[in-house]
PDB file of C-alpha atoms in Angstrom:
ATOM      1  CA  MET Q   1       0.000   0.000   0.000  1.00  0.00           C
ATOM      2  CA  GLN Q   2       2.983   2.296   0.506  1.00  0.00           C
ATOM      3  CA  ILE Q   3       3.736   2.135  -3.246  1.00  0.00           C
ATOM      4  CA  LEU Q   4       0.252   3.483  -4.003  1.00  0.00           C
ATOM      5  CA  GLY Q   5       0.889   6.353  -1.593  1.00  0.00           C
ATOM      6  CA  HIS Q   6       4.095   7.257  -3.428  1.00  0.00           C
ATOM      7  CA  ILE Q   7       2.331   7.120  -6.800  1.00  0.00           C
ATOM      8  CA  VAL Q   8      -0.421   9.429  -5.538  1.00  0.00           C
ATOM      9  CA  ARG Q   9       2.214  11.738  -4.064  1.00  0.00           C
ATOM     10  CA  PHE Q  10       4.043  12.010  -7.404  1.00  0.00           C
ATOM     11  CA  ILE Q  11       0.788  12.644  -9.280  1.00  0.00           C
ATOM     12  CA  VAL Q  12      -0.154  15.393  -6.812  1.00  0.00           C
ATOM     13  CA  SER Q  13       3.375  16.813  -7.098  1.00  0.00           C
ATOM     14  CA  ALA Q  14       3.081  16.826 -10.894  1.00  0.00           C
ATOM     15  CA  ILE Q  15      -0.207  18.720 -10.683  1.00  0.00           C
ATOM     16  CA  VAL Q  16       1.365  21.207  -8.264  1.00  0.00           C
ATOM     17  CA  LEU Q  17       4.300  21.695 -10.651  1.00  0.00           C
ATOM     18  CA  MET Q  18       1.888  22.347 -13.515  1.00  0.00           C
ATOM     19  CA  VAL Q  19       0.041  24.925 -11.398  1.00  0.00           C
ATOM     20  CA  VAL Q  20       3.359  26.515 -10.435  1.00  0.00           C
ATOM     21  CA  GLY Q  21       4.303  26.609 -14.119  1.00  0.00           C
ATOM     22  CA  PHE Q  22       1.074  28.492 -14.796  1.00  0.00           C
ATOM     23  CA  ILE Q  23       1.571  30.970 -11.909  1.00  0.00           C
ATOM     24  CA  VAL Q  24       5.331  31.588 -11.837  1.00  0.00           C
ATOM     25  CA  PRO Q  25       7.048  33.502 -14.621  1.00  0.00           C
ATOM     26  CA  GLN Q  26      10.270  31.973 -16.007  1.00  0.00           C
ATOM     27  CA  PHE Q  27       9.118  28.482 -14.970  1.00  0.00           C
ATOM     28  CA  SER Q  28       7.491  26.322 -17.613  1.00  0.00           C
ATOM     29  CA  VAL Q  29       6.617  22.640 -17.760  1.00  0.00           C
ATOM     30  CA  GLY Q  30       5.816  21.060 -21.122  1.00  0.00           C
ATOM     31  CA  GLY Q  31       2.900  18.891 -19.977  1.00  0.00           C
ATOM     32  CA  PHE Q  32       1.710  16.361 -17.439  1.00  0.00           C
ATOM     33  CA  TRP Q  33       4.321  13.707 -18.288  1.00  0.00           C
ATOM     34  CA  SER Q  34       7.153  16.240 -18.075  1.00  0.00           C
ATOM     35  CA  ALA Q  35       5.740  17.412 -14.740  1.00  0.00           C
ATOM     36  CA  LEU Q  36       5.509  13.819 -13.477  1.00  0.00           C
ATOM     37  CA  VAL Q  37       9.118  13.064 -14.454  1.00  0.00           C
ATOM     38  CA  LEU Q  38      10.155  16.424 -12.969  1.00  0.00           C
ATOM     39  CA  ALA Q  39       8.463  15.495  -9.679  1.00  0.00           C
ATOM     40  CA  VAL Q  40      10.364  12.190  -9.587  1.00  0.00           C
ATOM     41  CA  VAL Q  41      13.683  13.893 -10.429  1.00  0.00           C
ATOM     42  CA  ILE Q  42      13.147  16.624  -7.814  1.00  0.00           C
ATOM     43  CA  ALA Q  43      12.359  13.958  -5.204  1.00  0.00           C
ATOM     44  CA  ALA Q  44      15.456  11.952  -6.160  1.00  0.00           C
ATOM     45  CA  LEU Q  45      17.739  14.998  -6.140  1.00  0.00           C
ATOM     46  CA  GLY Q  46      16.253  16.115  -2.821  1.00  0.00           C
ATOM     47  CA  TRP Q  47      16.915  12.653  -1.403  1.00  0.00           C
ATOM     48  CA  VAL Q  48      20.555  12.824  -2.570  1.00  0.00           C
ATOM     49  CA  VAL Q  49      21.021  16.316  -1.105  1.00  0.00           C
ATOM     50  CA  GLU Q  50      19.450  15.168   2.164  1.00  0.00           C
ATOM     51  CA  GLY Q  51      21.731  12.119   2.249  1.00  0.00           C
ATOM     52  CA  ILE Q  52      24.876  14.149   1.657  1.00  0.00           C
ATOM     53  CA  PHE Q  53      24.220  17.259   3.737  1.00  0.00           C
ATOM     54  CA  GLY Q  54      21.675  16.069   6.287  1.00  0.00           C
ATOM     55  CA  LYS Q  55      18.213  17.198   7.282  1.00  0.00           C
ATOM     56  CA  ARG Q  56      19.169  20.874   7.774  1.00  0.00           C
ATOM     57  CA  VAL Q  57      19.695  21.460   4.062  1.00  0.00           C
ATOM     58  CA  THR Q  58      16.398  20.031   2.845  1.00  0.00           C
ATOM     59  CA  PRO Q  59      13.218  22.081   2.495  1.00  0.00           C
ATOM     60  CA  PHE Q  60      11.890  20.102   5.467  1.00  0.00           C
ATOM     61  CA  GLY Q  61      14.574  21.824   7.558  1.00  0.00           C
ATOM     62  CA  ARG Q  62      12.478  24.986   7.099  1.00  0.00           C
ATOM     63  CA  GLY Q  63      15.473  27.298   6.978  1.00  0.00           C
ATOM     64  CA  ILE Q  64      16.823  29.700   4.379  1.00  0.00           C
ATOM     65  CA  VAL Q  65      19.448  27.121   3.446  1.00  0.00           C
ATOM     66  CA  GLY Q  66      16.710  24.544   2.843  1.00  0.00           C
ATOM     67  CA  PHE Q  67      14.783  27.043   0.750  1.00  0.00           C
ATOM     68  CA  LEU Q  68      17.842  27.816  -1.387  1.00  0.00           C
ATOM     69  CA  ALA Q  69      18.665  24.102  -1.682  1.00  0.00           C
ATOM     70  CA  SER Q  70      15.111  23.509  -2.914  1.00  0.00           C
ATOM     71  CA  ALA Q  71      15.505  26.253  -5.526  1.00  0.00           C
ATOM     72  CA  ALA Q  72      18.853  24.788  -6.626  1.00  0.00           C
ATOM     73  CA  VAL Q  73      17.331  21.303  -6.946  1.00  0.00           C
ATOM     74  CA  ILE Q  74      14.501  22.704  -9.100  1.00  0.00           C
ATOM     75  CA  TRP Q  75      17.001  24.584 -11.273  1.00  0.00           C
ATOM     76  CA  VAL Q  76      19.264  21.536 -11.754  1.00  0.00           C
ATOM     77  CA  ALA Q  77      16.277  19.291 -12.550  1.00  0.00           C
ATOM     78  CA  GLN Q  78      15.590  21.249 -15.736  1.00  0.00           C
ATOM     79  CA  PHE Q  79      18.797  19.846 -17.251  1.00  0.00           C
ATOM     80  CA  ILE Q  80      17.639  16.275 -16.609  1.00  0.00           C
ATOM     81  CA  VAL Q  81      14.000  16.541 -17.725  1.00  0.00           C
ATOM     82  CA  GLY Q  82      13.052  17.565 -21.245  1.00  0.00           C
ATOM     83  CA  GLY Q  83      10.302  20.132 -21.793  1.00  0.00           C
ATOM     84  CA  VAL Q  84      11.159  22.081 -18.637  1.00  0.00           C
ATOM     85  CA  SER Q  85      12.596  25.591 -18.614  1.00  0.00           C
ATOM     86  CA  VAL Q  86      13.547  27.342 -15.391  1.00  0.00           C
ATOM     87  CA  SER Q  87      15.588  30.460 -14.673  1.00  0.00           C
ATOM     88  CA  TRP Q  88      17.182  31.149 -11.289  1.00  0.00           C
ATOM     89  CA  LEU Q  89      14.412  33.612 -10.446  1.00  0.00           C
ATOM     90  CA  GLY Q  90      11.829  31.083 -11.621  1.00  0.00           C
ATOM     91  CA  ALA Q  91      13.393  28.393  -9.414  1.00  0.00           C
ATOM     92  CA  ILE Q  92      13.351  30.682  -6.376  1.00  0.00           C
ATOM     93  CA  LEU Q  93       9.744  31.711  -6.994  1.00  0.00           C
ATOM     94  CA  ALA Q  94       8.757  28.079  -7.642  1.00  0.00           C
ATOM     95  CA  ALA Q  95      10.399  26.992  -4.364  1.00  0.00           C
ATOM     96  CA  LEU Q  96       8.433  29.741  -2.594  1.00  0.00           C
ATOM     97  CA  VAL Q  97       5.105  28.743  -4.178  1.00  0.00           C
ATOM     98  CA  ILE Q  98       5.753  25.031  -3.563  1.00  0.00           C
ATOM     99  CA  GLY Q  99       6.608  25.861   0.059  1.00  0.00           C
ATOM    100  CA  ILE Q 100       3.348  27.778   0.462  1.00  0.00           C
ATOM    101  CA  ILE Q 101       1.370  24.925  -1.115  1.00  0.00           C
ATOM    102  CA  ASP Q 102       3.205  22.506   1.198  1.00  0.00           C
ATOM    103  CA  LEU Q 103       1.832  24.451   4.169  1.00  0.00           C
ATOM    104  CA  PHE Q 104      -1.704  23.561   3.095  1.00  0.00           C
ATOM    105  CA  ILE Q 105      -0.997  20.078   1.689  1.00  0.00           C
ATOM    106  CA  PRO Q 106       1.945  18.759   3.725  1.00  0.00           C
ATOM    107  CA  VAL Q 107       3.836  15.819   2.298  1.00  0.00           C
ATOM    108  CA  SER Q 108       6.520  14.122   4.367  1.00  0.00           C
ATOM    109  CA  SER Q 109       9.708  12.871   2.782  1.00  0.00           C
ATOM    110  CA  PRO Q 110      10.240   9.122   2.386  1.00  0.00           C
ATOM    111  CA  TYR Q 111      13.103   9.430   4.895  1.00  0.00           C
ATOM    112  CA  GLU Q 112      10.828  11.033   7.471  1.00  0.00           C
ATOM    113  CA  ALA Q 113       8.051   8.497   6.904  1.00  0.00           C
ATOM    114  CA  GLY Q 114      10.434   5.584   7.419  1.00  0.00           C
ATOM    115  CA  ARG Q 115      11.934   7.180  10.495  1.00  0.00           C
ATOM    116  CA  ASN Q 116       8.555   7.810  12.082  1.00  0.00           C
ATOM    117  CA  LYS Q 117       7.449   4.283  11.252  1.00  0.00           C
ATOM    118  CA  GLY Q 118      10.498   2.873  13.030  1.00  0.00           C
ATOM    119  CA  GLU Q 119       9.875   5.028  16.091  1.00  0.00           C
ATOM    120  CA  LYS Q 120       6.281   3.787  16.423  1.00  0.00           C
ATOM    121  CA  ARG Q 121       7.415   0.155  16.510  1.00  0.00           C
ATOM    122  CA  ALA Q 122       9.928   0.692  19.282  1.00  0.00           C
TER     123      ALA Q 122
END
């Protein structure tokens, strides 16, 4: 059932990225499939950044460094996914809009979900 939760999360993330592409100037996503692949790439890059630098650097750290790391991940993802165009300003604005949306629709990271699951068992 956890796989279904991840699939739903990526679909919701793709929809959010499409909305952000509509709202934010200098941030464009080609279509739903590009947005879905972008959501997967952003999650993977975020996981790598979190693994290397720790929880403080991720957007879940809620600091300015996490915010800037989120913008950098969005900017780098454009080079991996076709049909996506992002400027630095667009990445910063997208990170801000995604952060605001995350306040209303919170999504925990896979790392956090696994950690909380382990704590409940103990």
